[in-house]
Tab-separated table of C-alpha atoms in Angstrom:
chain	number	residue	atom	x	y	z
A	1	MET	CA	0.019	0.085	-0.119
A	2	ARG	CA	2.876	2.432	0.563
A	3	PRO	CA	3.427	3.536	-3.188
A	4	VAL	CA	-0.243	3.854	-3.447
A	5	LEU	CA	-0.480	6.074	-0.254
A	6	ALA	CA	2.632	8.056	-1.478
A	7	ALA	CA	1.067	8.646	-4.805
A	8	LEU	CA	-2.347	9.997	-3.103
A	9	HIS	CA	-0.303	12.245	-0.808
A	10	ARG	CA	1.826	13.599	-3.651
A	11	TYR	CA	-1.022	14.598	-5.988
A	12	ALA	CA	-3.315	15.633	-3.105
A	13	GLY	CA	-0.544	17.834	-1.988
A	14	LEU	CA	0.122	19.288	-5.337
A	15	LEU	CA	-3.731	20.008	-5.679
A	16	MET	CA	-4.058	21.656	-2.317
A	17	ALA	CA	-0.682	23.550	-2.369
A	18	GLY	CA	-1.847	26.683	-3.786
A	19	PHE	CA	-5.145	26.895	-1.748
A	20	LEU	CA	-3.269	25.996	1.434
A	21	ILE	CA	-0.760	28.857	0.910
A	22	VAL	CA	-3.390	31.196	0.510
A	23	ALA	CA	-5.218	30.041	3.566
A	24	GLY	CA	-2.021	29.959	5.589
A	25	LEU	CA	-0.863	33.459	4.786
A	26	THR	CA	-4.355	35.039	5.116
A	27	GLY	CA	-5.010	32.869	8.320
A	28	SER	CA	-1.797	34.490	9.812
A	29	LEU	CA	-3.198	37.797	9.365
A	30	LEU	CA	-6.531	36.831	10.517
A	31	ALA	CA	-5.307	35.786	13.972
A	32	TRP	CA	-4.685	39.486	14.611
A	33	LYS	CA	-7.788	40.789	13.003
A	34	ASP	CA	-9.104	42.770	15.814
A	35	GLU	CA	-5.823	44.406	16.559
A	36	LEU	CA	-5.068	45.158	12.828
A	37	GLU	CA	-8.315	46.757	12.244
A	38	GLY	CA	-7.786	48.821	15.494
A	39	ALA	CA	-4.609	49.902	14.194
A	40	LEU	CA	-5.718	50.754	10.725
A	41	LEU	CA	-8.735	52.784	11.621
A	42	PRO	CA	-8.746	53.504	15.321
A	43	GLY	CA	-11.492	56.206	14.795
A	44	VAL	CA	-13.846	53.304	13.705
A	45	PHE	CA	-13.212	50.474	15.852
A	46	ARG	CA	-11.756	51.933	18.837
A	47	VAL	CA	-13.552	54.345	21.470
A	48	THR	CA	-12.548	55.987	24.485
A	49	PRO	CA	-15.004	56.787	27.484
A	50	PRO	CA	-15.868	60.493	27.633
A	51	ALA	CA	-14.994	60.547	31.333
A	52	PRO	CA	-13.450	58.084	33.902
A	53	GLY	CA	-16.218	55.536	34.876
A	54	ALA	CA	-18.617	56.601	32.200
A	55	VAL	CA	-21.066	53.914	31.367
A	56	PRO	CA	-22.129	52.863	27.812
A	57	LEU	CA	-25.719	53.683	26.829
A	58	ASP	CA	-28.302	50.765	26.708
A	59	ALA	CA	-27.721	48.474	24.037
A	60	LEU	CA	-31.391	48.417	22.905
A	61	LEU	CA	-31.439	52.178	22.913
A	62	LEU	CA	-28.460	52.030	20.609
A	63	ARG	CA	-30.344	49.714	18.204
A	64	GLU	CA	-33.408	52.082	18.108
A	65	ARG	CA	-31.063	54.794	16.999
A	66	VAL	CA	-29.344	52.912	14.493
A	67	ALA	CA	-32.888	51.634	13.273
A	68	ALA	CA	-34.074	55.312	13.022
A	69	HIS	CA	-31.047	56.132	11.111
A	70	PHE	CA	-31.498	53.202	8.531
A	71	PRO	CA	-35.332	53.019	8.399
A	72	GLN	CA	-35.019	50.507	5.423
A	73	ALA	CA	-33.048	48.058	7.234
A	74	GLN	CA	-34.616	45.198	9.171
A	75	ILE	CA	-32.348	45.172	12.191
A	76	SER	CA	-33.021	41.865	13.765
A	77	TYR	CA	-29.855	41.424	15.785
A	78	ALA	CA	-28.602	43.540	18.654
A	79	PRO	CA	-25.401	43.160	20.235
A	80	LEU	CA	-25.777	43.676	23.997
A	81	SER	CA	-22.177	44.190	24.967
A	82	ALA	CA	-18.841	45.034	23.526
A	83	PRO	CA	-15.105	44.543	24.584
A	84	ALA	CA	-13.713	47.730	26.689
A	85	GLY	CA	-12.441	50.174	24.256
A	86	HIS	CA	-14.387	48.773	21.234
A	87	SER	CA	-17.193	50.361	19.107
A	88	MET	CA	-20.403	48.375	18.795
A	89	GLN	CA	-21.150	46.382	15.588
A	90	PHE	CA	-24.752	46.407	14.050
A	91	TYR	CA	-25.607	44.444	10.925
A	92	LEU	CA	-27.959	46.009	8.505
A	93	PRO	CA	-29.789	43.240	6.440
A	94	HIS	CA	-31.897	44.818	3.786
A	95	ARG	CA	-34.988	44.000	1.809
A	96	ASP	CA	-34.635	43.223	-1.860
A	97	ASP	CA	-36.799	46.253	-2.743
A	98	ALA	CA	-34.521	48.549	-0.673
A	99	PRO	CA	-31.004	47.779	-1.084
A	100	LEU	CA	-28.390	49.342	1.210
A	101	ALA	CA	-24.786	50.546	0.405
A	102	SER	CA	-23.763	49.167	3.712
A	103	ASP	CA	-24.737	46.132	5.821
A	104	GLU	CA	-22.416	46.919	9.032
A	105	VAL	CA	-22.302	49.996	10.943
A	106	PHE	CA	-19.891	50.774	13.940
A	107	VAL	CA	-21.526	52.799	16.814
A	108	ASP	CA	-19.645	54.642	19.872
A	109	PRO	CA	-21.556	52.846	22.725
A	110	TYR	CA	-21.147	56.080	24.995
A	111	THR	CA	-22.674	58.443	22.587
A	112	GLY	CA	-24.567	56.612	19.863
A	113	ALA	CA	-22.449	58.380	17.228
A	114	ILE	CA	-22.206	56.293	13.908
A	115	LEU	CA	-18.334	55.749	13.604
A	116	GLY	CA	-18.316	54.259	10.396
A	117	GLN	CA	-20.018	51.508	8.158
A	118	ARG	CA	-19.271	49.161	5.268
A	119	ARG	CA	-20.426	46.541	3.003
A	120	TRP	CA	-18.596	43.477	4.378
A	121	GLY	CA	-15.833	42.288	2.008
A	122	GLU	CA	-16.147	45.106	-0.623
A	123	ILE	CA	-12.435	45.885	-0.869
A	124	ASN	CA	-13.207	48.985	-3.305
A	125	GLN	CA	-14.458	50.546	-0.104
A	126	GLY	CA	-10.815	50.961	1.064
A	127	LEU	CA	-9.111	50.129	4.422
A	128	ILE	CA	-12.444	49.565	6.430
A	129	ASN	CA	-12.880	46.443	4.411
A	130	LEU	CA	-9.298	45.186	4.082
A	131	LEU	CA	-9.477	42.586	6.685
A	132	PRO	CA	-12.990	41.475	5.752
A	133	PHE	CA	-11.542	41.017	2.025
A	134	ILE	CA	-8.683	38.873	3.557
A	135	GLU	CA	-11.099	36.781	5.255
A	136	ARG	CA	-13.031	36.286	2.051
A	137	LEU	CA	-9.808	35.213	0.474
A	138	HIS	CA	-9.071	32.838	3.362
A	139	TYR	CA	-12.224	30.814	3.014
A	140	ALA	CA	-13.536	31.324	-0.306
A	141	LEU	CA	-10.759	32.873	-2.525
A	142	ALA	CA	-13.313	35.821	-2.724
A	143	LEU	CA	-15.268	33.859	-5.136
A	144	GLY	CA	-18.622	33.725	-3.364
A	145	ASP	CA	-20.483	30.292	-3.159
A	146	THR	CA	-18.195	28.740	-5.816
A	147	GLY	CA	-15.103	29.471	-3.780
A	148	LEU	CA	-16.894	28.268	-0.512
A	149	LEU	CA	-17.522	24.865	-2.145
A	150	ILE	CA	-13.873	24.672	-3.808
A	151	PHE	CA	-12.343	25.307	-0.235
A	152	GLY	CA	-14.727	22.894	1.226
A	153	LEU	CA	-13.643	20.113	-0.862
A	154	ILE	CA	-10.266	21.163	-0.307
A	155	ALA	CA	-10.822	20.816	3.358
A	156	ILE	CA	-12.255	17.340	2.946
A	157	LEU	CA	-8.998	16.289	0.909
A	158	TRP	CA	-6.952	17.983	3.535
A	159	THR	CA	-8.478	15.838	6.285
A	160	VAL	CA	-8.006	12.523	4.411
A	161	ASP	CA	-4.397	13.509	3.715
A	162	CYS	CA	-3.562	14.192	7.195
A	163	PHE	CA	-4.030	10.677	7.929
A	164	ILE	CA	-2.216	9.477	4.693
A	165	GLY	CA	0.738	11.874	5.464
A	166	ALA	CA	1.124	10.422	9.045
A	167	ALA	CA	0.948	6.900	7.742
A	168	LEU	CA	3.761	7.340	5.355
A	169	THR	CA	6.070	8.508	8.182
A	170	PHE	CA	5.628	5.050	9.919
A	171	PRO	CA	8.611	2.715	9.525
A	172	ALA	CA	8.435	0.030	6.897
A	173	ARG	CA	6.926	-3.221	8.514
A	174	LEU	CA	9.647	-5.957	9.243
A	175	LYS	CA	8.864	-9.200	7.270
A	176	LYS	CA	10.616	-11.127	10.009
A	177	ARG	CA	11.802	-9.954	13.515
A	178	ALA	CA	15.493	-10.051	13.350
A	179	PRO	CA	17.796	-10.457	16.555
A	180	GLY	CA	18.711	-6.957	17.812
A	181	ALA	CA	15.964	-5.369	15.612
A	182	LYS	CA	14.984	-1.999	16.990
A	183	PRO	CA	11.516	-1.513	18.545
A	184	TRP	CA	9.066	0.159	16.115
A	185	LEU	CA	8.988	3.535	18.145
A	186	GLN	CA	12.814	3.693	17.918
A	187	ARG	CA	12.392	3.126	14.176
A	188	TRP	CA	9.795	5.690	13.920
A	189	ARG	CA	11.831	8.333	15.839
A	190	PRO	CA	13.897	9.561	12.765
A	191	SER	CA	10.739	10.837	11.093
A	192	TRP	CA	10.541	13.418	13.819
A	193	LEU	CA	13.998	14.729	13.483
A	194	LEU	CA	16.022	16.894	11.170
A	195	ARG	CA	19.094	16.024	9.388
A	196	ARG	CA	20.869	19.323	9.387
A	197	HIS	CA	24.182	18.196	7.741
A	198	ALA	CA	22.915	15.870	5.040
A	199	GLY	CA	22.284	18.189	2.218
A	200	SER	CA	19.679	20.615	1.189
A	201	TYR	CA	17.262	18.148	-0.087
A	202	LYS	CA	17.174	16.049	2.848
A	203	LEU	CA	16.665	18.875	5.042
A	204	VAL	CA	13.714	20.089	3.115
A	205	PHE	CA	12.314	16.585	3.110
A	206	ASP	CA	12.759	16.469	6.899
A	207	LEU	CA	11.376	19.748	7.311
A	208	HIS	CA	8.085	18.527	5.511
A	209	ARG	CA	7.934	15.071	7.198
A	210	ALA	CA	8.883	16.198	10.921
A	211	GLY	CA	6.902	19.421	10.511
A	212	GLY	CA	3.903	17.728	9.595
A	213	LEU	CA	4.252	15.294	12.492
A	214	TRP	CA	4.958	17.770	15.135
A	215	LEU	CA	2.036	19.919	14.033
A	216	TRP	CA	-0.305	16.942	13.121
A	217	ALA	CA	-3.072	17.611	15.508
A	218	MET	CA	-3.455	21.262	14.691
A	219	LEU	CA	-3.419	20.629	11.089
A	220	LEU	CA	-6.247	18.119	11.434
A	221	VAL	CA	-8.237	20.731	13.512
A	222	PHE	CA	-7.660	23.373	10.677
A	223	ALA	CA	-8.937	20.773	8.014
A	224	TRP	CA	-11.775	19.339	9.611
A	225	SER	CA	-12.979	22.633	11.137
A	226	GLY	CA	-12.803	23.806	7.553
A	227	VAL	CA	-15.166	21.176	6.322
A	228	ALA	CA	-17.564	22.390	9.285
A	229	PHE	CA	-17.436	26.030	8.216
A	230	ASN	CA	-17.567	25.362	4.378
A	231	LEU	CA	-19.671	22.240	3.993
A	232	TYR	CA	-21.429	21.766	7.185
A	233	ASP	CA	-23.877	19.033	5.782
A	234	VAL	CA	-20.874	16.874	5.036
A	235	TYR	CA	-19.229	17.566	8.534
A	236	ALA	CA	-22.725	16.858	10.199
A	237	ALA	CA	-23.243	13.557	8.007
A	238	VAL	CA	-20.071	12.221	9.670
A	239	MET	CA	-20.184	13.622	13.174
A	240	LYS	CA	-23.718	13.212	14.044
A	241	PRO	CA	-23.900	9.220	13.800
A	242	ILE	CA	-20.987	9.172	15.861
A	243	PHE	CA	-21.194	11.721	18.465
A	244	PRO	CA	-24.335	12.921	20.288
A	245	HIS	CA	-25.594	16.414	19.374
A	246	GLN	CA	-28.156	18.666	20.872
A	247	PRO	CA	-31.398	18.803	18.742
A	248	THR	CA	-31.669	22.390	18.836
A	249	GLU	CA	-31.741	22.826	15.065
A	250	GLU	CA	-34.542	20.168	14.506
A	251	VAL	CA	-36.646	21.804	17.524
A	252	VAL	CA	-36.293	25.319	15.811
A	253	ALA	CA	-37.160	24.085	12.435
A	254	GLN	CA	-40.352	22.276	13.758
A	255	HIS	CA	-41.534	25.326	15.697
A	256	THR	CA	-45.036	26.875	14.987
A	257	PRO	CA	-45.067	30.636	15.836
A	258	THR	CA	-47.584	31.569	18.467
A	259	GLN	CA	-50.424	33.886	17.333
A	260	GLY	CA	-50.802	37.309	18.984
A	261	PRO	CA	-48.783	40.356	20.007
A	262	GLN	CA	-44.853	39.922	19.981
A	263	LEU	CA	-42.723	40.874	22.858
A	264	ASP	CA	-40.938	44.031	22.255
A	265	TRP	CA	-37.087	44.010	22.438
A	266	GLN	CA	-36.930	45.385	25.967
A	267	ALA	CA	-39.476	42.575	27.047
A	268	ALA	CA	-37.430	40.042	25.058
A	269	ARG	CA	-34.168	40.820	26.942
A	270	ILE	CA	-35.762	40.495	30.142
A	271	GLN	CA	-37.495	37.198	29.312
A	272	GLY	CA	-34.129	35.981	27.962
A	273	ARG	CA	-32.366	36.824	31.219
A	274	VAL	CA	-34.911	35.004	33.207
A	275	LEU	CA	-34.808	31.819	31.194
A	276	MET	CA	-30.875	31.947	31.026
A	277	ALA	CA	-30.756	32.409	34.698
A	278	ALA	CA	-33.041	29.123	35.025
A	279	LEU	CA	-30.897	27.147	32.614
A	280	ALA	CA	-27.738	28.195	34.518
A	281	ASP	CA	-29.070	26.940	37.680
A	282	GLN	CA	-30.502	23.633	36.203
A	283	GLN	CA	-27.334	22.948	34.256
A	284	HIS	CA	-24.823	24.243	36.806
A	285	PHE	CA	-22.919	26.843	34.749
A	286	SER	CA	-22.307	30.699	35.511
A	287	ILE	CA	-23.188	33.612	33.254
A	288	ILE	CA	-20.185	35.866	32.585
A	289	GLU	CA	-21.628	38.446	30.316
A	290	GLU	CA	-24.770	38.863	28.006
A	291	ASN	CA	-23.790	39.059	24.225
A	292	ALA	CA	-26.710	39.489	21.775
A	293	LEU	CA	-30.559	39.217	21.170
A	294	SER	CA	-31.831	38.494	17.815
A	295	TYR	CA	-35.291	38.065	16.421
A	296	GLU	CA	-36.304	35.596	13.613
A	297	ARG	CA	-39.594	36.955	12.448
A	298	ALA	CA	-40.556	34.237	10.054
A	299	LEU	CA	-40.293	31.682	13.002
A	300	GLY	CA	-41.526	33.896	15.641
A	301	LEU	CA	-38.659	33.393	17.879
A	302	TYR	CA	-36.163	35.355	19.975
A	303	SER	CA	-32.465	34.015	20.688
A	304	TYR	CA	-30.562	35.424	23.632
A	305	LYS	CA	-26.977	34.597	23.923
A	306	VAL	CA	-24.478	34.807	26.746
A	307	ARG	CA	-20.796	33.830	27.404
A	308	SER	CA	-20.955	31.546	30.060
A	309	SER	CA	-18.691	29.014	31.930
A	310	ARG	CA	-19.529	26.466	29.221
A	311	ASP	CA	-18.122	28.676	26.371
A	312	VAL	CA	-14.453	28.208	25.121
A	313	ARG	CA	-14.540	31.408	23.335
A	314	GLU	CA	-13.174	34.542	25.115
A	315	GLN	CA	-15.762	36.828	23.423
A	316	LYS	CA	-19.108	36.369	21.749
A	317	GLY	CA	-20.345	33.566	23.865
A	318	LEU	CA	-22.573	30.971	22.224
A	319	THR	CA	-24.714	29.824	25.209
A	320	THR	CA	-28.224	30.267	23.921
A	321	VAL	CA	-31.857	30.222	25.007
A	322	ILE	CA	-34.558	30.356	22.296
A	323	PHE	CA	-38.128	31.305	23.215
A	324	ASP	CA	-41.379	32.139	21.405
A	325	ALA	CA	-41.672	35.629	20.520
A	326	ALA	CA	-45.245	35.917	21.662
A	327	SER	CA	-45.739	33.701	24.840
A	328	GLY	CA	-42.126	33.915	25.886
A	329	LYS	CA	-41.974	30.321	26.598
A	330	LEU	CA	-38.715	28.502	26.339
A	331	VAL	CA	-38.458	26.540	23.065
A	332	THR	CA	-35.024	25.023	23.341
A	333	SER	CA	-31.282	25.933	24.361
A	334	TRP	CA	-28.030	25.251	23.125
A	335	LEU	CA	-24.735	24.853	25.291
A	336	PRO	CA	-21.320	24.942	23.554
A	337	THR	CA	-19.822	22.445	25.871
A	338	GLY	CA	-20.785	19.695	28.562
A	339	THR	CA	-23.942	18.485	27.209
A	340	ALA	CA	-23.385	16.625	23.854
A	341	SER	CA	-19.833	15.623	22.956
A	342	GLY	CA	-20.547	16.520	19.139
A	343	ASP	CA	-21.240	19.968	19.912
A	344	THR	CA	-18.441	20.218	22.565
A	345	ILE	CA	-15.736	18.916	19.602
A	346	ARG	CA	-17.252	21.435	17.314
A	347	SER	CA	-17.082	24.342	19.893
A	348	TRP	CA	-13.423	23.509	20.545
A	349	ILE	CA	-12.310	22.942	16.923
A	350	SER	CA	-13.903	26.323	15.934
A	351	ALA	CA	-12.557	28.135	18.572
A	352	LEU	CA	-8.968	26.898	17.970
A	353	HIS	CA	-9.320	27.477	14.289
A	354	MET	CA	-10.308	31.182	14.977
A	355	ALA	CA	-7.875	31.829	17.798
A	356	SER	CA	-10.552	33.017	19.842
A	357	MET	CA	-9.236	31.708	23.269
A	358	TRP	CA	-5.986	32.015	25.509
A	359	GLY	CA	-5.148	35.569	24.551
A	360	TRP	CA	-2.261	36.736	22.555
A	361	PRO	CA	0.071	33.666	23.051
A	362	PHE	CA	-2.378	31.434	21.266
A	363	LYS	CA	-2.943	34.082	18.554
A	364	LEU	CA	0.906	34.090	18.078
A	365	PHE	CA	0.777	30.246	17.736
A	366	ILE	CA	-1.878	30.332	15.194
A	367	CYS	CA	-0.037	32.946	13.452
A	368	ALA	CA	2.790	30.736	13.222
A	369	MET	CA	0.604	27.894	12.388
A	370	GLY	CA	-0.456	29.772	9.108
A	371	VAL	CA	3.313	30.166	8.228
A	372	ALA	CA	4.074	26.656	9.009
A	373	VAL	CA	0.839	25.521	6.636
A	374	THR	CA	2.686	27.567	3.868
A	375	GLY	CA	6.052	26.163	4.480
A	376	LEU	CA	4.669	22.499	4.357
A	377	SER	CA	3.059	23.092	1.061
A	378	VAL	CA	6.090	24.850	-0.367
A	379	THR	CA	8.474	21.992	0.929
A	380	GLY	CA	6.039	19.354	-0.459
A	381	VAL	CA	6.135	21.133	-3.987
A	382	LEU	CA	10.030	21.127	-3.917
A	383	ILE	CA	10.300	17.547	-2.811
A	384	TRP	CA	7.999	16.458	-5.928
A	385	ARG	CA	9.989	18.818	-8.126
A	386	ARG	CA	13.330	17.295	-7.134
A	387	LYS	CA	11.962	13.940	-7.674
A	388	ARG	CA	10.562	14.515	-10.981
A	389	GLN	CA	13.716	16.110	-12.054
A	390	GLY	CA	15.683	12.908	-11.049
A	391	LYS	CA	13.030	10.790	-12.903
A	392	LEU	CA	13.599	12.983	-16.093
A	393	LYS	CA	17.378	12.538	-15.867
A	394	ARG	CA	17.027	8.650	-15.752
A	395	THR	CA	14.979	8.572	-18.855
């Protein structure tokens, strides 16, 4: 099987190389997305309290002001908090009959002043869209749904190739155990090491092989979480039969809206807090901060999100209660960890992929990983090129 696996690894690597170089380099930048945007346009993404101890305006009041400023928008999502020193970000979904020039707006939480706006990912708007455009390159080559599909297929191939590449580092199987033969682990040990004085080709080969081994677990996280981001149906088809998941999506899809007056935003936030407190008491977790309230008009549902001790992300928690927009009755909930192993796995690999945990040291690690992914792709191509040249010389 080894020649077959080697051929699969070789041609899969050549097919993926260009895509992974783009993903690696852009991913290194995206690890510092928040810091880079703040440095490029501090007047849009950063705010200073008007006085020591100043308290931000109520988040739902800010939502009302944004809605009044953009009456043609249907603002169905309200952030309820923002990191200290950051502007608050609102989304502006628009109706087909009333298109908007922007779909994101940044607001000073202390004054309600609009600091900037953009149509996400449109690079012709300048620096305000530089990082979103890099993000579009990262997951879809800025090609929309087509690029999303291509990168999803590349992520599937990368996931499979992670196992093929690891298998190729294993020592050859001994046909017969000879006296004094080294144990399997000792024969595998050279695959983890670099031969620094054995020539440039062997060094490149060892960088590719040993680098892939030392970083293997994180490479697999990148690859498989890429499938989850780009081709969720494929990811779910593999994971759900193996690991239990909370039935939140199914419950929401089957919900029938209650007829009657809908809760307004203020009442919905109060109800969300009540339901979340009850869930925290029942499931034994603590609430750290509230994050967002959203309204799904077609389903007649409110979603209230907080960051809790069940979240692995440092910001934008995903602990959620979903309740009927008319009766306020709890419909379902979702906890990132500790309830269903499938959801716990997805929460962890997503947070690891996006460097949304453990502060700047982990961001630095993810930045280095992006460079490493690029390096593994480049060394793989160099190894193929050297072997191809050797074959041509022998013919």
